[in-house]
mmCIF file of C-alpha atoms in Angstrom:
data_model
loop_
_atom_site.group_PDB
_atom_site.id
_atom_site.type_symbol
_atom_site.label_atom_id
_atom_site.label_comp_id
_atom_site.label_asym_id
_atom_site.label_seq_id
_atom_site.Cartn_x
_atom_site.Cartn_y
_atom_site.Cartn_z
ATOM 1 C CA MET A 1 108.001 39.580 96.782
ATOM 2 C CA SER A 2 110.873 41.394 98.271
ATOM 3 C CA ILE A 3 112.669 44.858 97.479
ATOM 4 C CA HIS A 4 115.397 47.116 99.096
ATOM 5 C CA ALA A 5 114.436 49.913 100.766
ATOM 6 C CA ALA A 6 115.683 52.603 103.817
ATOM 7 C CA TYR A 7 113.926 52.366 107.294
ATOM 8 C CA PHE A 8 113.474 55.182 109.727
ATOM 9 C CA ASP A 9 112.475 54.423 113.266
ATOM 10 C CA GLY A 10 110.475 58.377 113.544
ATOM 11 C CA LYS A 11 112.829 58.655 116.814
ATOM 12 C CA THR A 12 116.324 59.325 115.478
ATOM 13 C CA SER A 13 117.996 60.236 111.702
ATOM 14 C CA ARG A 14 119.257 56.667 111.518
ATOM 15 C CA ARG A 15 118.891 55.130 108.255
ATOM 16 C CA TYR A 16 118.634 51.125 108.386
ATOM 17 C CA ARG A 17 118.980 49.170 104.981
ATOM 18 C CA VAL A 18 116.378 46.932 104.636
ATOM 19 C CA VAL A 19 114.527 44.502 102.726
ATOM 20 C CA LEU A 20 110.910 44.845 102.508
ATOM 21 C CA THR A 21 108.697 41.797 101.984
ATOM 22 C CA VAL A 22 105.143 41.487 101.542
ATOM 23 C CA GLU A 23 103.637 37.695 102.509
ATOM 24 C CA GLY A 24 99.772 37.547 102.416
ATOM 25 C CA ASP A 25 98.353 40.255 104.297
ATOM 26 C CA VAL A 26 101.460 41.274 106.225
ATOM 27 C CA ALA A 27 104.587 43.180 105.489
ATOM 28 C CA SER A 28 107.748 42.667 107.141
ATOM 29 C CA ILE A 29 111.403 43.982 106.959
ATOM 30 C CA SER A 30 114.639 42.723 107.318
ATOM 31 C CA GLY A 31 118.318 43.699 107.511
ATOM 32 C CA GLU A 32 119.764 46.636 109.847
ATOM 33 C CA ALA A 33 116.138 46.748 111.743
ATOM 34 C CA SER A 34 113.329 44.222 111.616
ATOM 35 C CA ARG A 35 109.533 44.464 112.554
ATOM 36 C CA CYS A 36 106.314 43.307 110.689
ATOM 37 C CA CYS A 37 102.719 44.868 110.292
ATOM 38 C CA PRO A 38 99.437 44.073 108.737
ATOM 39 C CA LEU A 39 98.834 45.641 105.179
ATOM 40 C CA SER A 40 95.955 47.455 106.350
ATOM 41 C CA GLN A 41 97.803 49.882 108.734
ATOM 42 C CA LEU A 42 100.276 51.030 106.614
ATOM 43 C CA ARG A 43 99.701 54.270 104.630
ATOM 44 C CA VAL A 44 101.356 54.422 101.252
ATOM 45 C CA SER A 45 102.479 57.972 99.956
ATOM 46 C CA GLU A 46 101.097 59.148 96.485
ATOM 47 C CA ALA A 47 102.791 58.277 93.456
ATOM 48 C CA SER A 48 104.880 61.166 91.646
ATOM 49 C CA ARG A 49 107.006 61.319 88.614
ATOM 50 C CA HIS A 50 110.104 62.096 90.906
ATOM 51 C CA GLY A 51 109.284 61.802 94.148
ATOM 52 C CA THR A 52 110.711 59.003 96.525
ATOM 53 C CA ARG A 53 107.491 56.717 97.769
ATOM 54 C CA LEU A 54 107.077 56.568 101.365
ATOM 55 C CA VAL A 55 105.194 53.272 103.610
ATOM 56 C CA THR A 56 104.576 54.809 107.112
ATOM 57 C CA PHE A 57 104.013 52.541 110.007
ATOM 58 C CA PRO A 58 101.023 53.080 112.994
ATOM 59 C CA ASP A 59 104.007 54.528 115.142
ATOM 60 C CA GLY A 60 105.239 57.123 112.638
ATOM 61 C CA ALA A 61 108.244 54.976 111.373
ATOM 62 C CA TYR A 62 108.702 54.908 107.383
ATOM 63 C CA LEU A 63 110.352 53.137 104.618
ATOM 64 C CA GLU A 64 112.049 54.941 101.722
ATOM 65 C CA ILE A 65 111.615 53.069 98.554
ATOM 66 C CA GLU A 66 114.206 53.003 96.489
ATOM 67 C CA ASP A 67 113.075 50.268 93.740
ATOM 68 C CA ARG A 68 110.306 52.502 92.373
ATOM 69 C CA GLU A 69 109.529 49.663 89.432
ATOM 70 C CA GLY A 70 109.522 46.797 91.975
ATOM 71 C CA PHE A 71 107.918 49.159 94.658
ATOM 72 C CA ALA A 72 104.846 49.060 91.494
ATOM 73 C CA ARG A 73 104.510 45.437 90.938
ATOM 74 C CA MET A 74 104.461 44.576 94.986
ATOM 75 C CA LEU A 75 101.411 47.224 94.954
ATOM 76 C CA ALA A 76 99.556 45.564 92.150
ATOM 77 C CA ALA A 77 100.093 41.931 93.354
ATOM 78 C CA THR A 78 98.426 43.277 96.971
ATOM 79 C CA GLY A 79 95.581 44.998 95.141
ATOM 80 C CA HIS A 80 96.721 48.453 96.224
ATOM 81 C CA THR A 81 95.769 50.977 93.518
ATOM 82 C CA ASP A 82 96.388 55.366 94.254
ATOM 83 C CA GLY A 83 93.475 57.365 94.447
ATOM 84 C CA LEU A 84 91.961 58.928 91.464
ATOM 85 C CA VAL A 85 93.722 62.398 92.629
ATOM 86 C CA SER A 86 97.140 60.664 92.755
ATOM 87 C CA ARG A 87 96.474 59.209 89.345
ATOM 88 C CA LEU A 88 95.337 62.601 87.462
ATOM 89 C CA GLN A 89 98.141 63.909 88.788
ATOM 90 C CA GLN A 90 100.054 61.630 86.724
ATOM 91 C CA SER A 91 98.547 62.809 83.573
ATOM 92 C CA TRP A 92 99.436 66.189 81.510
ATOM 93 C CA ARG A 93 95.888 66.136 79.938
ATOM 94 C CA ALA A 94 94.408 65.861 83.153
ATOM 95 C CA THR A 95 96.744 68.187 84.564
ATOM 96 C CA LEU A 96 96.248 70.712 81.677
ATOM 97 C CA LEU A 97 92.129 70.587 81.842
ATOM 98 C CA ALA A 98 92.449 71.212 85.783
ATOM 99 C CA ALA A 99 94.622 74.231 85.204
ATOM 100 C CA LEU A 100 92.209 75.355 82.693
ATOM 101 C CA ALA A 101 88.803 74.938 84.729
ATOM 102 C CA MET A 102 90.867 76.840 87.867
ATOM 103 C CA ALA A 103 91.494 79.761 85.434
ATOM 104 C CA ALA A 104 87.948 79.695 84.524
ATOM 105 C CA ILE A 105 86.433 79.604 87.932
ATOM 106 C CA ILE A 106 88.769 82.263 88.846
ATOM 107 C CA ALA A 107 87.735 84.371 85.612
ATOM 108 C CA LEU A 108 83.790 83.846 86.807
ATOM 109 C CA LEU A 109 84.108 84.794 90.861
ATOM 110 C CA TRP A 110 86.466 87.850 89.274
ATOM 111 C CA ARG A 111 83.941 88.704 86.879
ATOM 112 C CA PHE A 112 80.636 88.191 88.945
ATOM 113 C CA ALA A 113 80.893 87.352 92.215
ATOM 114 C CA LEU A 114 83.564 89.949 93.219
ATOM 115 C CA PRO A 115 81.243 92.475 91.802
ATOM 116 C CA VAL A 116 78.576 91.642 93.562
ATOM 117 C CA ALA A 117 80.244 91.007 96.975
ATOM 118 C CA ALA A 118 81.513 94.456 96.508
ATOM 119 C CA ASP A 119 78.309 96.132 95.784
ATOM 120 C CA LEU A 120 76.932 94.754 98.753
ATOM 121 C CA VAL A 121 79.514 96.058 100.780
ATOM 122 C CA ALA A 122 78.888 99.521 99.344
ATOM 123 C CA THR A 123 75.439 99.325 100.116
ATOM 124 C CA MET A 124 75.712 98.364 103.427
ATOM 125 C CA LEU A 125 78.523 101.018 104.316
ATOM 126 C CA PRO A 126 77.561 103.224 107.352
ATOM 127 C CA SER A 127 77.001 106.955 106.029
ATOM 128 C CA SER A 128 79.659 108.107 108.716
ATOM 129 C CA VAL A 129 82.201 105.854 106.598
ATOM 130 C CA GLU A 130 80.748 107.483 103.389
ATOM 131 C CA SER A 131 81.579 110.922 105.071
ATOM 132 C CA ARG A 132 85.095 110.081 106.270
ATOM 133 C CA LEU A 133 85.829 108.684 102.350
ATOM 134 C CA GLY A 134 84.152 111.854 100.624
ATOM 135 C CA ASP A 135 86.458 114.043 103.436
ATOM 136 C CA ALA A 136 89.990 112.035 102.167
ATOM 137 C CA THR A 137 88.972 111.862 98.408
ATOM 138 C CA MET A 138 88.476 115.949 98.372
ATOM 139 C CA GLN A 139 91.495 116.557 100.564
ATOM 140 C CA ALA A 140 93.771 114.478 98.110
ATOM 141 C CA LEU A 141 92.046 116.203 95.229
ATOM 142 C CA ASP A 142 93.095 119.531 97.072
ATOM 143 C CA ALA A 143 96.199 118.590 97.541
ATOM 144 C CA ARG A 144 97.175 117.188 93.659
ATOM 145 C CA LEU A 145 94.620 118.096 91.462
ATOM 146 C CA LEU A 146 92.618 121.132 92.761
ATOM 147 C CA ASP A 147 93.051 124.720 93.945
ATOM 148 C CA ALA A 148 90.754 127.710 95.482
ATOM 149 C CA SER A 149 88.168 128.814 92.716
ATOM 150 C CA ARG A 150 89.172 132.015 91.255
ATOM 151 C CA LEU A 151 85.434 132.382 89.812
ATOM 152 C CA PRO A 152 83.671 135.861 91.193
ATOM 153 C CA GLU A 153 81.347 134.806 94.587
ATOM 154 C CA GLU A 154 78.050 136.136 93.007
ATOM 155 C CA GLN A 155 78.717 133.927 90.164
ATOM 156 C CA GLN A 156 79.413 131.288 91.948
ATOM 157 C CA GLN A 157 76.237 132.020 94.325
ATOM 158 C CA HIS A 158 74.090 132.606 90.789
ATOM 159 C CA ILE A 159 75.224 129.020 89.701
ATOM 160 C CA ARG A 160 74.335 127.626 93.225
ATOM 161 C CA THR A 161 70.713 128.788 93.293
ATOM 162 C CA ARG A 162 69.891 128.023 89.486
ATOM 163 C CA PHE A 163 70.719 124.590 90.581
ATOM 164 C CA SER A 164 69.104 124.289 93.336
ATOM 165 C CA THR A 165 65.976 125.778 92.129
ATOM 166 C CA LEU A 166 65.802 123.113 89.716
ATOM 167 C CA ALA A 167 66.500 120.502 92.157
ATOM 168 C CA ALA A 168 63.858 121.572 94.823
ATOM 169 C CA SER A 169 61.643 121.039 91.618
ATOM 170 C CA THR A 170 62.269 117.824 90.667
ATOM 171 C CA ALA A 171 61.962 114.395 92.575
ATOM 172 C CA ASP A 172 64.671 111.757 93.322
ATOM 173 C CA THR A 173 67.221 114.498 93.617
ATOM 174 C CA PRO A 174 69.895 112.703 96.530
ATOM 175 C CA HIS A 175 71.321 115.474 99.372
ATOM 176 C CA PHE A 176 74.200 117.282 97.240
ATOM 177 C CA GLU A 177 76.887 120.534 98.408
ATOM 178 C CA LEU A 178 78.036 122.306 95.048
ATOM 179 C CA LEU A 179 81.564 123.316 95.524
ATOM 180 C CA PHE A 180 84.363 125.387 92.891
ATOM 181 C CA ARG A 181 87.581 124.713 92.491
ATOM 182 C CA LYS A 182 90.052 126.022 89.988
ATOM 183 C CA SER A 183 91.527 122.705 88.307
ATOM 184 C CA ARG A 184 95.042 121.570 87.258
ATOM 185 C CA ILE A 185 93.520 118.786 85.025
ATOM 186 C CA GLY A 186 90.933 120.979 82.721
ATOM 187 C CA PRO A 187 87.151 121.615 82.600
ATOM 188 C CA ASN A 188 85.613 118.644 84.595
ATOM 189 C CA ALA A 189 83.253 118.084 87.225
ATOM 190 C CA LEU A 190 83.416 115.682 89.774
ATOM 191 C CA ALA A 191 80.889 113.433 91.937
ATOM 192 C CA LEU A 192 82.270 112.752 95.408
ATOM 193 C CA PRO A 193 81.120 110.560 98.417
ATOM 194 C CA ALA A 194 78.633 112.037 101.052
ATOM 195 C CA GLY A 195 76.967 114.111 98.351
ATOM 196 C CA ARG A 196 79.769 116.382 97.087
ATOM 197 C CA ILE A 197 79.875 118.126 93.699
ATOM 198 C CA VAL A 198 82.989 119.612 92.834
ATOM 199 C CA LEU A 199 82.956 122.110 89.720
ATOM 200 C CA THR A 200 85.900 123.415 88.259
ATOM 201 C CA ASP A 201 86.004 127.030 87.064
ATOM 202 C CA GLU A 202 87.280 125.856 83.609
ATOM 203 C CA LEU A 203 84.179 123.977 82.959
ATOM 204 C CA VAL A 204 81.967 127.383 84.222
ATOM 205 C CA LEU A 205 84.308 129.279 81.429
ATOM 206 C CA LEU A 206 83.932 126.608 78.791
ATOM 207 C CA LEU A 207 80.158 126.846 79.290
ATOM 208 C CA ALA A 208 79.403 130.395 80.304
ATOM 209 C CA ASP A 209 77.160 131.010 76.908
ATOM 210 C CA ASP A 210 74.982 127.724 77.502
ATOM 211 C CA GLU A 211 74.010 127.549 81.027
ATOM 212 C CA ASP A 212 71.658 124.965 80.397
ATOM 213 C CA ALA A 213 74.586 122.950 79.382
ATOM 214 C CA LEU A 214 76.365 123.571 82.877
ATOM 215 C CA MET A 215 73.162 122.474 84.457
ATOM 216 C CA ALA A 216 73.372 119.385 82.696
ATOM 217 C CA VAL A 217 76.541 118.324 83.744
ATOM 218 C CA LEU A 218 75.470 119.056 86.993
ATOM 219 C CA ALA A 219 72.739 116.669 86.813
ATOM 220 C CA HIS A 220 74.981 114.303 85.173
ATOM 221 C CA GLU A 221 76.986 114.306 88.310
ATOM 222 C CA LEU A 222 73.882 113.940 90.631
ATOM 223 C CA GLY A 223 73.422 110.880 88.720
ATOM 224 C CA HIS A 224 76.162 109.463 90.191
ATOM 225 C CA LEU A 225 75.454 110.544 93.352
ATOM 226 C CA HIS A 226 71.963 109.064 93.032
ATOM 227 C CA HIS A 227 73.861 105.467 92.188
ATOM 228 C CA ARG A 228 76.632 106.430 94.682
ATOM 229 C CA HIS A 229 79.023 105.551 92.130
ATOM 230 C CA MET A 230 82.276 106.658 93.622
ATOM 231 C CA VAL A 231 81.633 104.866 96.851
ATOM 232 C CA HIS A 232 81.421 101.768 94.800
ATOM 233 C CA ARG A 233 84.261 101.978 92.675
ATOM 234 C CA LEU A 234 86.110 102.569 96.064
ATOM 235 C CA VAL A 235 85.340 99.537 97.250
ATOM 236 C CA HIS A 236 85.562 97.771 94.181
ATOM 237 C CA GLY A 237 89.278 99.113 94.206
ATOM 238 C CA ALA A 238 89.681 97.713 97.657
ATOM 239 C CA ALA A 239 88.485 94.404 96.851
ATOM 240 C CA VAL A 240 89.945 94.158 93.277
ATOM 241 C CA GLY A 241 93.566 95.151 94.770
ATOM 242 C CA ALA A 242 93.191 92.649 97.495
ATOM 243 C CA ALA A 243 91.907 89.996 95.341
ATOM 244 C CA GLY A 244 94.650 90.723 93.301
ATOM 245 C CA MET A 245 97.368 90.997 95.753
ATOM 246 C CA ALA A 246 95.852 87.075 96.911
ATOM 247 C CA LEU A 247 96.141 85.685 93.258
ATOM 248 C CA PHE A 248 98.918 87.188 91.934
ATOM 249 C CA GLY A 249 101.216 88.200 94.906
ATOM 250 C CA ASP A 250 102.905 91.487 94.092
ATOM 251 C CA ALA A 251 100.054 93.742 92.761
ATOM 252 C CA SER A 252 102.876 96.388 91.400
ATOM 253 C CA GLY A 253 103.896 93.935 88.563
ATOM 254 C CA LEU A 254 102.359 94.698 85.706
ATOM 255 C CA VAL A 255 100.464 91.111 85.210
ATOM 256 C CA ALA A 256 98.528 91.731 88.875
ATOM 257 C CA ALA A 257 97.617 95.283 87.959
ATOM 258 C CA LEU A 258 96.015 94.707 84.236
ATOM 259 C CA PRO A 259 93.198 92.611 85.711
ATOM 260 C CA PRO A 260 91.926 95.025 88.164
ATOM 261 C CA LEU A 261 92.262 98.018 85.611
ATOM 262 C CA MET A 262 90.078 96.478 83.383
ATOM 263 C CA LEU A 263 87.621 95.375 86.075
ATOM 264 C CA ASP A 264 87.457 99.007 87.338
ATOM 265 C CA LEU A 265 87.609 100.863 84.078
ATOM 266 C CA HIS A 266 84.489 98.414 82.979
ATOM 267 C CA TYR A 267 82.375 99.542 85.890
ATOM 268 C CA SER A 268 83.194 103.224 85.271
ATOM 269 C CA ARG A 269 81.970 103.023 82.023
ATOM 270 C CA ASN A 270 78.863 101.554 83.158
ATOM 271 C CA ALA A 271 78.151 104.120 85.834
ATOM 272 C CA GLU A 272 78.816 106.721 83.000
ATOM 273 C CA ARG A 273 75.648 105.508 81.280
ATOM 274 C CA GLU A 274 73.796 105.052 84.096
ATOM 275 C CA ALA A 275 74.618 109.041 85.031
ATOM 276 C CA ASP A 276 73.473 110.027 81.468
ATOM 277 C CA LEU A 277 70.325 108.383 81.772
ATOM 278 C CA TYR A 278 69.297 109.804 85.141
ATOM 279 C CA ALA A 279 70.693 113.201 83.762
ATOM 280 C CA ALA A 280 68.086 112.840 81.033
ATOM 281 C CA HIS A 281 65.050 112.078 83.381
ATOM 282 C CA TRP A 282 66.126 114.654 85.754
ATOM 283 C CA LEU A 283 66.340 117.421 82.874
ATOM 284 C CA LYS A 284 62.980 116.618 81.376
ATOM 285 C CA ALA A 285 61.338 116.621 84.791
ATOM 286 C CA GLY A 286 62.925 120.036 85.238
ATOM 287 C CA GLY A 287 61.843 121.517 81.880
ATOM 288 C CA LEU A 288 65.360 121.016 80.313
ATOM 289 C CA SER A 289 65.740 118.655 77.593
ATOM 290 C CA ALA A 290 68.965 115.661 77.153
ATOM 291 C CA ALA A 291 69.993 117.612 74.080
ATOM 292 C CA SER A 292 71.479 119.976 76.762
ATOM 293 C CA LEU A 293 74.015 117.087 78.316
ATOM 294 C CA ALA A 294 74.788 116.177 74.935
ATOM 295 C CA ALA A 295 75.812 119.629 73.556
ATOM 296 C CA ALA A 296 77.836 120.008 76.647
ATOM 297 C CA LEU A 297 79.602 116.879 75.860
ATOM 298 C CA GLU A 298 79.758 118.029 72.563
ATOM 299 C CA ARG A 299 82.000 121.118 73.777
ATOM 300 C CA LEU A 300 84.018 119.156 76.284
ATOM 301 C CA ASN A 301 84.911 116.769 73.925
ATOM 302 C CA GLY A 302 86.041 119.968 71.590
ATOM 303 C CA ALA A 303 88.263 121.166 74.601
ATOM 304 C CA LYS A 304 90.172 118.034 74.932
ATOM 305 C CA ASP A 305 91.213 114.525 73.188
ATOM 306 C CA ASP A 306 89.448 111.766 73.736
ATOM 307 C CA LYS A 307 91.041 108.643 74.641
ATOM 308 C CA PRO A 308 90.838 105.371 73.019
ATOM 309 C CA ALA A 309 87.249 103.971 73.982
ATOM 310 C CA TYR A 310 88.410 100.916 75.492
ATOM 311 C CA LEU A 311 91.077 102.582 77.699
ATOM 312 C CA SER A 312 88.769 105.461 78.348
ATOM 313 C CA THR A 313 86.843 105.799 81.941
ATOM 314 C CA HIS A 314 83.813 106.950 80.018
ATOM 315 C CA PRO A 315 82.164 105.639 77.185
ATOM 316 C CA ALA A 316 83.080 107.115 73.637
ATOM 317 C CA THR A 317 81.535 110.455 73.461
ATOM 318 C CA ALA A 318 79.776 109.797 69.973
ATOM 319 C CA GLU A 319 78.471 106.735 71.991
ATOM 320 C CA ARG A 320 76.972 108.706 74.727
ATOM 321 C CA ILE A 321 75.901 111.477 72.633
ATOM 322 C CA ALA A 322 73.866 109.121 70.265
ATOM 323 C CA ARG A 323 72.296 107.677 73.069
ATOM 324 C CA LEU A 324 71.269 111.165 74.623
ATOM 325 C CA CYS A 325 69.711 112.315 71.283
ATOM 326 C CA LYS A 326 67.534 109.175 71.648
ATOM 327 C CA LEU A 327 66.043 110.418 74.834
ATOM 328 C CA ARG A 328 64.606 113.910 73.722
#
């Protein structure tokens, strides 16, 4: 059996017109070039729908096959069969199933393996690194969202003393530093790496007539410090961003941005629930009620409109209040 082919000697770019013939266990070419070689020493490239198939000799010379159908018959006559991968590549069903399987594997890794790895890194993070993270976060907030507090020093000291007294009488309280700032984003409290809690003037004024509610909000922020939620979020964000770049290329695109955003929001909502639970137990140990935190949430909810529950980094306020009421 013979077919036409083009021969390249691997040393020059010259193209030789040849005829490939197989007799027994030996292949030979004739025409503008001639040579022979045992079939066992030849390497046949994988089949593709439109690509040219190659037959490579031991010294690097190769044949480009022009007669695809004739070559297929020649391979069949010699008993040659393509590998499993090559055969699967020719099947659109197998290709579709492989793509779906790969998408499922990536989704599972993204959903479970990546968070676990990020949590492990966050847990092993040295305190010096966490301190630098806290400094950098505080500087960014002061530059963009916060101003110096306008509250009287006496009022600030009174809040610090009341909260420190509660903390001293309650076990399992992490190290903290209470800072006051005037906010450009309304009433809020923030727990930052390295034990910083930022309390805004607007939140103090909102809860001026209910100091227990203010203590409850600070207890909630202690919960974030206890679980190191901000450190975990920062590590999650870095890990998810790097994974997004690796998987999608330009992470500035919408398709690349959505998966990291959804994952980050998921963990933020879980963190809020954990902080609520910590605050409820902490308040009870200090002689206060979880109802104080529920009252604070109601006041905050009235001060500003809630975002849609799924797109909010916090669980729906009604959901949180209902859960806290069960813990009274």
